PDB file of C-alpha atoms in Angstrom:
ATOM      1  CA  THR A   1       0.000   0.000   0.000  1.00  0.00           C
ATOM      2  CA  ASP A   2       1.409   3.369  -1.019  1.00  0.00           C
ATOM      3  CA  MET A   3       1.065   6.022   1.625  1.00  0.00           C
ATOM      4  CA  LYS A   4       2.243   9.602   1.374  1.00  0.00           C
ATOM      5  CA  VAL A   5       3.576  10.156   4.880  1.00  0.00           C
ATOM      6  CA  PHE A   6       4.417  13.819   4.354  1.00  0.00           C
ATOM      7  CA  GLU A   7       5.893  16.010   1.596  1.00  0.00           C
ATOM      8  CA  GLY A   8       8.940  14.203   0.220  1.00  0.00           C
ATOM      9  CA  LEU A   9       8.246  10.819   1.830  1.00  0.00           C
ATOM     10  CA  HIS A  10       6.221   7.841   0.626  1.00  0.00           C
ATOM     11  CA  GLY A  11       5.874   4.561   2.477  1.00  0.00           C
ATOM     12  CA  PHE A  12       5.161   1.337   0.614  1.00  0.00           C
ATOM     13  CA  LEU A  13       3.852  -0.521   3.612  1.00  0.00           C
ATOM     14  CA  TRP A  14       3.459  -4.267   3.690  1.00  0.00           C
ATOM     15  CA  GLN A  15       0.140  -5.378   5.153  1.00  0.00           C
ATOM     16  CA  SER A  16      -0.092  -9.001   4.065  1.00  0.00           C
ATOM     17  CA  GLN A  17      -0.021 -11.631   6.788  1.00  0.00           C
ATOM     18  CA  THR A  18       1.110 -14.270   4.290  1.00  0.00           C
ATOM     19  CA  ALA A  19       4.553 -12.874   3.505  1.00  0.00           C
ATOM     20  CA  ASN A  20       7.260 -11.379   5.669  1.00  0.00           C
ATOM     21  CA  ASN A  21       8.224  -8.466   3.497  1.00  0.00           C
ATOM     22  CA  CYS A  22       9.336  -5.167   4.941  1.00  0.00           C
ATOM     23  CA  ASN A  23       8.187  -1.579   4.737  1.00  0.00           C
ATOM     24  CA  THR A  24       9.961   0.291   1.939  1.00  0.00           C
ATOM     25  CA  TYR A  25      10.374   4.068   2.042  1.00  0.00           C
ATOM     26  CA  LEU A  26      10.981   6.558  -0.765  1.00  0.00           C
ATOM     27  CA  VAL A  27      12.640   9.871   0.160  1.00  0.00           C
ATOM     28  CA  GLU A  28      12.437  12.492  -2.585  1.00  0.00           C
ATOM     29  CA  GLY A  29      14.827  15.411  -2.928  1.00  0.00           C
ATOM     30  CA  HIS A  30      17.208  16.343  -5.736  1.00  0.00           C
ATOM     31  CA  ARG A  31      17.993  12.630  -5.579  1.00  0.00           C
ATOM     32  CA  ARG A  32      15.555   9.805  -4.872  1.00  0.00           C
ATOM     33  CA  VAL A  33      16.499   7.427  -2.079  1.00  0.00           C
ATOM     34  CA  LEU A  34      14.808   4.052  -1.523  1.00  0.00           C
ATOM     35  CA  ILE A  35      15.199   2.507   1.921  1.00  0.00           C
ATOM     36  CA  ASP A  36      14.908  -1.299   2.280  1.00  0.00           C
ATOM     37  CA  PRO A  37      13.584  -2.553  -1.091  1.00  0.00           C
ATOM     38  CA  GLY A  38      12.519  -5.943   0.343  1.00  0.00           C
ATOM     39  CA  HIS A  39      12.295  -9.408  -1.203  1.00  0.00           C
ATOM     40  CA  ARG A  40      12.985  -9.737  -4.913  1.00  0.00           C
ATOM     41  CA  ALA A  41       9.933 -11.938  -5.518  1.00  0.00           C
ATOM     42  CA  LEU A  42       7.649  -9.423  -3.783  1.00  0.00           C
ATOM     43  CA  PHE A  43       9.106  -6.256  -5.307  1.00  0.00           C
ATOM     44  CA  GLY A  44       6.074  -5.836  -7.566  1.00  0.00           C
ATOM     45  CA  HIS A  45       4.372  -4.291  -4.547  1.00  0.00           C
ATOM     46  CA  VAL A  46       6.998  -1.501  -4.510  1.00  0.00           C
ATOM     47  CA  GLU A  47       6.972  -1.152  -8.308  1.00  0.00           C
ATOM     48  CA  LYS A  48       3.211  -0.592  -8.213  1.00  0.00           C
ATOM     49  CA  GLY A  49       3.642   2.007  -5.459  1.00  0.00           C
ATOM     50  CA  LEU A  50       6.223   3.840  -7.563  1.00  0.00           C
ATOM     51  CA  HIS A  51       4.034   3.614 -10.646  1.00  0.00           C
ATOM     52  CA  ASP A  52       1.096   5.105  -8.729  1.00  0.00           C
ATOM     53  CA  ILE A  53       3.128   8.276  -8.109  1.00  0.00           C
ATOM     54  CA  GLY A  54       4.465   8.462 -11.667  1.00  0.00           C
ATOM     55  CA  LEU A  55       7.875   6.851 -11.095  1.00  0.00           C
ATOM     56  CA  GLY A  56       9.682   3.718 -12.211  1.00  0.00           C
ATOM     57  CA  VAL A  57      12.554   1.658 -10.858  1.00  0.00           C
ATOM     58  CA  GLY A  58      14.961   3.619 -13.070  1.00  0.00           C
ATOM     59  CA  ASP A  59      14.104   6.829 -11.209  1.00  0.00           C
ATOM     60  CA  ILE A  60      15.797   5.621  -8.009  1.00  0.00           C
ATOM     61  CA  ASP A  61      19.305   7.042  -7.500  1.00  0.00           C
ATOM     62  CA  VAL A  62      20.396   5.492  -4.208  1.00  0.00           C
ATOM     63  CA  VAL A  63      19.254   2.459  -2.196  1.00  0.00           C
ATOM     64  CA  ILE A  64      20.035   2.172   1.499  1.00  0.00           C
ATOM     65  CA  CYS A  65      19.496  -1.050   3.408  1.00  0.00           C
ATOM     66  CA  THR A  66      19.180  -0.877   7.171  1.00  0.00           C
ATOM     67  CA  HIS A  67      20.601  -4.407   7.399  1.00  0.00           C
ATOM     68  CA  GLY A  68      21.364  -7.458   5.309  1.00  0.00           C
ATOM     69  CA  HIS A  69      18.496  -9.861   5.954  1.00  0.00           C
ATOM     70  CA  PRO A  70      16.895 -11.037   2.694  1.00  0.00           C
ATOM     71  CA  ASP A  71      13.474  -9.548   3.487  1.00  0.00           C
ATOM     72  CA  HIS A  72      15.088  -6.091   3.384  1.00  0.00           C
ATOM     73  CA  LEU A  73      17.903  -6.518   0.863  1.00  0.00           C
ATOM     74  CA  GLU A  74      17.154  -9.076  -1.834  1.00  0.00           C
ATOM     75  CA  ALA A  75      15.424  -6.788  -4.372  1.00  0.00           C
ATOM     76  CA  ILE A  76      18.616  -4.731  -4.620  1.00  0.00           C
ATOM     77  CA  GLU A  77      19.464  -6.784  -7.715  1.00  0.00           C
ATOM     78  CA  LEU A  78      16.524  -5.288  -9.603  1.00  0.00           C
ATOM     79  CA  LEU A  79      17.534  -1.727  -8.719  1.00  0.00           C
ATOM     80  CA  ARG A  80      21.178  -2.164  -9.611  1.00  0.00           C
ATOM     81  CA  GLU A  81      20.163  -3.188 -13.112  1.00  0.00           C
ATOM     82  CA  THR A  82      18.936   0.392 -13.636  1.00  0.00           C
ATOM     83  CA  GLY A  83      22.031   2.035 -12.135  1.00  0.00           C
ATOM     84  CA  ALA A  84      21.057   2.776  -8.537  1.00  0.00           C
ATOM     85  CA  LYS A  85      23.934   2.889  -6.031  1.00  0.00           C
ATOM     86  CA  PHE A  86      23.603   0.690  -2.948  1.00  0.00           C
ATOM     87  CA  GLY A  87      24.830   1.406   0.590  1.00  0.00           C
ATOM     88  CA  LEU A  88      25.141  -0.909   3.611  1.00  0.00           C
ATOM     89  CA  HIS A  89      27.159  -0.734   6.821  1.00  0.00           C
ATOM     90  CA  ARG A  90      30.653  -2.218   6.488  1.00  0.00           C
ATOM     91  CA  GLU A  91      30.164  -4.426   9.554  1.00  0.00           C
ATOM     92  CA  GLU A  92      26.981  -5.866   8.055  1.00  0.00           C
ATOM     93  CA  TRP A  93      28.727  -6.693   4.795  1.00  0.00           C
ATOM     94  CA  ARG A  94      31.606  -8.308   6.691  1.00  0.00           C
ATOM     95  CA  TRP A  95      29.122 -10.440   8.642  1.00  0.00           C
ATOM     96  CA  LEU A  96      27.032 -11.266   5.575  1.00  0.00           C
ATOM     97  CA  SER A  97      30.125 -12.315   3.613  1.00  0.00           C
ATOM     98  CA  ASN A  98      31.228 -14.709   6.353  1.00  0.00           C
ATOM     99  CA  ALA A  99      28.970 -15.985   9.154  1.00  0.00           C
ATOM    100  CA  GLY A 100      25.796 -14.636   7.546  1.00  0.00           C
ATOM    101  CA  ARG A 101      26.392 -16.352   4.205  1.00  0.00           C
ATOM    102  CA  GLN A 102      24.925 -19.652   5.407  1.00  0.00           C
ATOM    103  CA  MET A 103      21.839 -17.970   6.832  1.00  0.00           C
ATOM    104  CA  ALA A 104      21.285 -16.051   3.599  1.00  0.00           C
ATOM    105  CA  ALA A 105      21.636 -19.275   1.588  1.00  0.00           C
ATOM    106  CA  ALA A 106      19.111 -21.016   3.860  1.00  0.00           C
ATOM    107  CA  MET A 107      16.695 -18.197   3.000  1.00  0.00           C
ATOM    108  CA  GLY A 108      17.380 -18.640  -0.717  1.00  0.00           C
ATOM    109  CA  MET A 109      19.762 -15.714  -1.212  1.00  0.00           C
ATOM    110  CA  GLU A 110      23.270 -16.140  -2.577  1.00  0.00           C
ATOM    111  CA  ILE A 111      25.121 -13.036  -1.449  1.00  0.00           C
ATOM    112  CA  ASP A 112      27.697 -12.933  -4.255  1.00  0.00           C
ATOM    113  CA  GLY A 113      26.897  -9.892  -6.344  1.00  0.00           C
ATOM    114  CA  PHE A 114      25.401  -7.964  -3.430  1.00  0.00           C
ATOM    115  CA  GLU A 115      28.585  -6.103  -2.521  1.00  0.00           C
ATOM    116  CA  PRO A 116      27.703  -2.469  -1.699  1.00  0.00           C
ATOM    117  CA  ASP A 117      28.764   0.435  -3.909  1.00  0.00           C
ATOM    118  CA  PHE A 118      29.508   2.408  -0.751  1.00  0.00           C
ATOM    119  CA  PHE A 119      29.601   1.718   2.965  1.00  0.00           C
ATOM    120  CA  LEU A 120      27.512   3.529   5.538  1.00  0.00           C
ATOM    121  CA  GLY A 121      29.392   4.808   8.571  1.00  0.00           C
ATOM    122  CA  GLU A 122      28.313   6.572  11.734  1.00  0.00           C
ATOM    123  CA  GLY A 123      27.803  10.283  11.080  1.00  0.00           C
ATOM    124  CA  ASN A 124      26.407  12.599   8.434  1.00  0.00           C
ATOM    125  CA  LEU A 125      25.256  11.366   5.037  1.00  0.00           C
ATOM    126  CA  CYS A 126      24.374  13.895   2.320  1.00  0.00           C
ATOM    127  CA  ILE A 127      22.629  12.735  -0.844  1.00  0.00           C
ATOM    128  CA  GLY A 128      21.875  15.699  -3.098  1.00  0.00           C
ATOM    129  CA  ASN A 129      20.043  18.156  -0.877  1.00  0.00           C
ATOM    130  CA  LEU A 130      18.984  15.466   1.604  1.00  0.00           C
ATOM    131  CA  GLU A 131      20.812  15.343   4.932  1.00  0.00           C
ATOM    132  CA  PHE A 132      20.739  12.260   7.123  1.00  0.00           C
ATOM    133  CA  SER A 133      22.571  10.988  10.168  1.00  0.00           C
ATOM    134  CA  VAL A 134      23.601   7.331  10.201  1.00  0.00           C
ATOM    135  CA  TYR A 135      23.588   5.470  13.521  1.00  0.00           C
ATOM    136  CA  HIS A 136      25.235   2.077  13.860  1.00  0.00           C
ATOM    137  CA  THR A 137      22.694   0.132  15.933  1.00  0.00           C
ATOM    138  CA  PRO A 138      23.760  -3.511  16.361  1.00  0.00           C
ATOM    139  CA  GLY A 139      21.625  -6.077  18.144  1.00  0.00           C
ATOM    140  CA  HIS A 140      19.197  -7.407  15.554  1.00  0.00           C
ATOM    141  CA  SER A 141      22.239  -7.912  13.325  1.00  0.00           C
ATOM    142  CA  PRO A 142      25.876  -6.816  13.733  1.00  0.00           C
ATOM    143  CA  GLY A 143      25.784  -3.998  11.186  1.00  0.00           C
ATOM    144  CA  SER A 144      22.212  -2.737  11.494  1.00  0.00           C
ATOM    145  CA  ILE A 145      21.871   1.004  10.993  1.00  0.00           C
ATOM    146  CA  CYS A 146      19.130   3.514  11.666  1.00  0.00           C
ATOM    147  CA  LEU A 147      18.805   6.521   9.409  1.00  0.00           C
ATOM    148  CA  TYR A 148      17.701   9.866  10.835  1.00  0.00           C
ATOM    149  CA  TRP A 149      16.364  12.479   8.423  1.00  0.00           C
ATOM    150  CA  THR A 150      17.410  15.601  10.257  1.00  0.00           C
ATOM    151  CA  GLU A 151      15.100  18.144   8.641  1.00  0.00           C
ATOM    152  CA  LYS A 152      11.955  16.108   9.335  1.00  0.00           C
ATOM    153  CA  GLY A 153      12.900  14.466  12.635  1.00  0.00           C
ATOM    154  CA  ALA A 154      12.173  11.134  10.932  1.00  0.00           C
ATOM    155  CA  LEU A 155      13.899   7.966  12.176  1.00  0.00           C
ATOM    156  CA  PHE A 156      14.013   4.959   9.844  1.00  0.00           C
ATOM    157  CA  SER A 157      14.599   2.263  12.441  1.00  0.00           C
ATOM    158  CA  GLY A 158      14.766  -0.914  10.324  1.00  0.00           C
ATOM    159  CA  ASP A 159      14.306  -3.942  12.582  1.00  0.00           C
ATOM    160  CA  VAL A 160      15.857  -2.290  15.641  1.00  0.00           C
ATOM    161  CA  LEU A 161      12.656  -0.719  16.970  1.00  0.00           C
ATOM    162  CA  PHE A 162       8.977  -1.016  16.059  1.00  0.00           C
ATOM    163  CA  ASP A 163       5.674   0.415  17.184  1.00  0.00           C
ATOM    164  CA  GLN A 164       5.376  -1.362  20.564  1.00  0.00           C
ATOM    165  CA  GLY A 165       8.161  -3.804  19.860  1.00  0.00           C
ATOM    166  CA  LEU A 166      11.804  -4.418  19.057  1.00  0.00           C
ATOM    167  CA  GLY A 167      13.858  -6.552  16.727  1.00  0.00           C
ATOM    168  CA  ARG A 168      14.409 -10.233  17.371  1.00  0.00           C
ATOM    169  CA  THR A 169      17.836 -11.253  18.600  1.00  0.00           C
ATOM    170  CA  ASP A 170      17.636 -15.031  18.069  1.00  0.00           C
ATOM    171  CA  LEU A 171      18.940 -14.995  14.491  1.00  0.00           C
ATOM    172  CA  PRO A 172      22.678 -15.480  13.802  1.00  0.00           C
ATOM    173  CA  GLY A 173      24.531 -12.291  14.740  1.00  0.00           C
ATOM    174  CA  GLY A 174      21.820 -11.165  17.163  1.00  0.00           C
ATOM    175  CA  ASP A 175      22.795  -9.713  20.547  1.00  0.00           C
ATOM    176  CA  GLY A 176      20.232  -8.664  23.168  1.00  0.00           C
ATOM    177  CA  ALA A 177      22.591  -6.502  25.230  1.00  0.00           C
ATOM    178  CA  ALA A 178      23.724  -4.644  22.100  1.00  0.00           C
ATOM    179  CA  LEU A 179      20.113  -4.075  21.021  1.00  0.00           C
ATOM    180  CA  LYS A 180      19.234  -2.517  24.389  1.00  0.00           C
ATOM    181  CA  THR A 181      22.193  -0.147  24.115  1.00  0.00           C
ATOM    182  CA  SER A 182      21.268   0.775  20.535  1.00  0.00           C
ATOM    183  CA  ILE A 183      17.678   1.587  21.483  1.00  0.00           C
ATOM    184  CA  LYS A 184      18.760   3.656  24.491  1.00  0.00           C
ATOM    185  CA  ASN A 185      21.109   5.659  22.240  1.00  0.00           C
ATOM    186  CA  LEU A 186      18.290   6.392  19.777  1.00  0.00           C
ATOM    187  CA  ALA A 187      15.928   7.542  22.529  1.00  0.00           C
ATOM    188  CA  GLY A 188      17.832  10.822  22.850  1.00  0.00           C
ATOM    189  CA  LEU A 189      17.047  11.965  19.299  1.00  0.00           C
ATOM    190  CA  GLN A 190      14.374  14.560  18.593  1.00  0.00           C
ATOM    191  CA  THR A 191      12.154  12.129  16.692  1.00  0.00           C
ATOM    192  CA  THR A 192       8.710  13.114  15.451  1.00  0.00           C
ATOM    193  CA  TRP A 193       8.264  10.154  13.088  1.00  0.00           C
ATOM    194  CA  LEU A 194       9.324   6.590  13.914  1.00  0.00           C
ATOM    195  CA  LEU A 195       9.357   4.645  10.623  1.00  0.00           C
ATOM    196  CA  PRO A 196      10.145   0.962  11.268  1.00  0.00           C
ATOM    197  CA  GLY A 197      10.907  -1.916   8.926  1.00  0.00           C
ATOM    198  CA  HIS A 198       7.664  -3.745   9.753  1.00  0.00           C
ATOM    199  CA  GLY A 199       4.277  -2.712  11.083  1.00  0.00           C
ATOM    200  CA  GLY A 200       2.845   0.763  11.481  1.00  0.00           C
ATOM    201  CA  PHE A 201       4.715   3.940  12.291  1.00  0.00           C
ATOM    202  CA  VAL A 202       4.534   6.268  15.268  1.00  0.00           C
ATOM    203  CA  GLU A 203       3.707   9.936  14.714  1.00  0.00           C
ATOM    204  CA  GLY A 204       4.400  12.829  17.075  1.00  0.00           C
ATOM    205  CA  ALA A 205       7.247  13.482  19.512  1.00  0.00           C
ATOM    206  CA  ALA A 206       5.201  12.558  22.598  1.00  0.00           C
ATOM    207  CA  ALA A 207       4.010   9.265  21.048  1.00  0.00           C
ATOM    208  CA  VAL A 208       7.554   8.374  19.969  1.00  0.00           C
ATOM    209  CA  GLU A 209       8.910   9.095  23.444  1.00  0.00           C
ATOM    210  CA  ARG A 210       6.148   7.004  25.005  1.00  0.00           C
ATOM    211  CA  ASN A 211       6.980   4.142  22.618  1.00  0.00           C
ATOM    212  CA  PHE A 212      10.644   4.197  23.684  1.00  0.00           C
ATOM    213  CA  GLU A 213       9.557   4.057  27.334  1.00  0.00           C
ATOM    214  CA  GLN A 214       7.093   1.214  26.758  1.00  0.00           C
ATOM    215  CA  VAL A 215       9.623  -0.862  24.841  1.00  0.00           C
ATOM    216  CA  GLU A 216      12.220  -0.396  27.568  1.00  0.00           C
ATOM    217  CA  ASN A 217       9.748  -1.135  30.376  1.00  0.00           C
ATOM    218  CA  PHE A 218       8.047  -4.153  28.819  1.00  0.00           C
ATOM    219  CA  TYR A 219      10.502  -5.796  26.417  1.00  0.00           C
ATOM    220  CA  PHE A 220      14.003  -5.233  27.767  1.00  0.00           C
ATOM    221  CA  ALA A 221      13.456  -7.954  30.364  1.00  0.00           C
ATOM    222  CA  TYR A 222      13.023 -10.549  27.609  1.00  0.00           C
ATOM    223  CA  ILE A 223      16.200 -10.012  25.600  1.00  0.00           C
TER     224      ILE A 223
END
């Protein structure tokens, strides 16, 4: 489902209970940035969302993946064919190339050919006139990142933090203590939109703050 979140941001939100695909986000400035394109076999859902707003796959300039699990990354192949540049955290690529290779293969994804065009590091990231901050937030996976769109106070949290939930830590490379630290570090940001990799998003600074508190109070005991 395509949803215009606000000026310059569309969310292609996955609402099917039959497939574990992720939310994909399109940020529009002088360059167009797609965050987490999802599974290759389910990318038609994103293509339709782009088509509905007058765009095609070839209109995407940069793709950023919050982490390397197939349900967020696999469709990158389709975007690279039209020239989009792909960024991932270096630690995630290192993990995916080694320990994560077997997990990816078990999920039907051979990682050869997925090497990023550039690596995401902690700090500022400028793409055209768009300014983001990258936060390395391990826990769900070793090289998970969250992307903060400074101008809008929008936090793309991948599978680190959800609306009333947090990322699982039982997959290879998961680490509960690291996830707690990552979430606590994000809580200090001035976030008015929490835009996770699955499920609905949280709107408004007070609601976002309350969500951080609820997650810490209810879920930290279980990881």
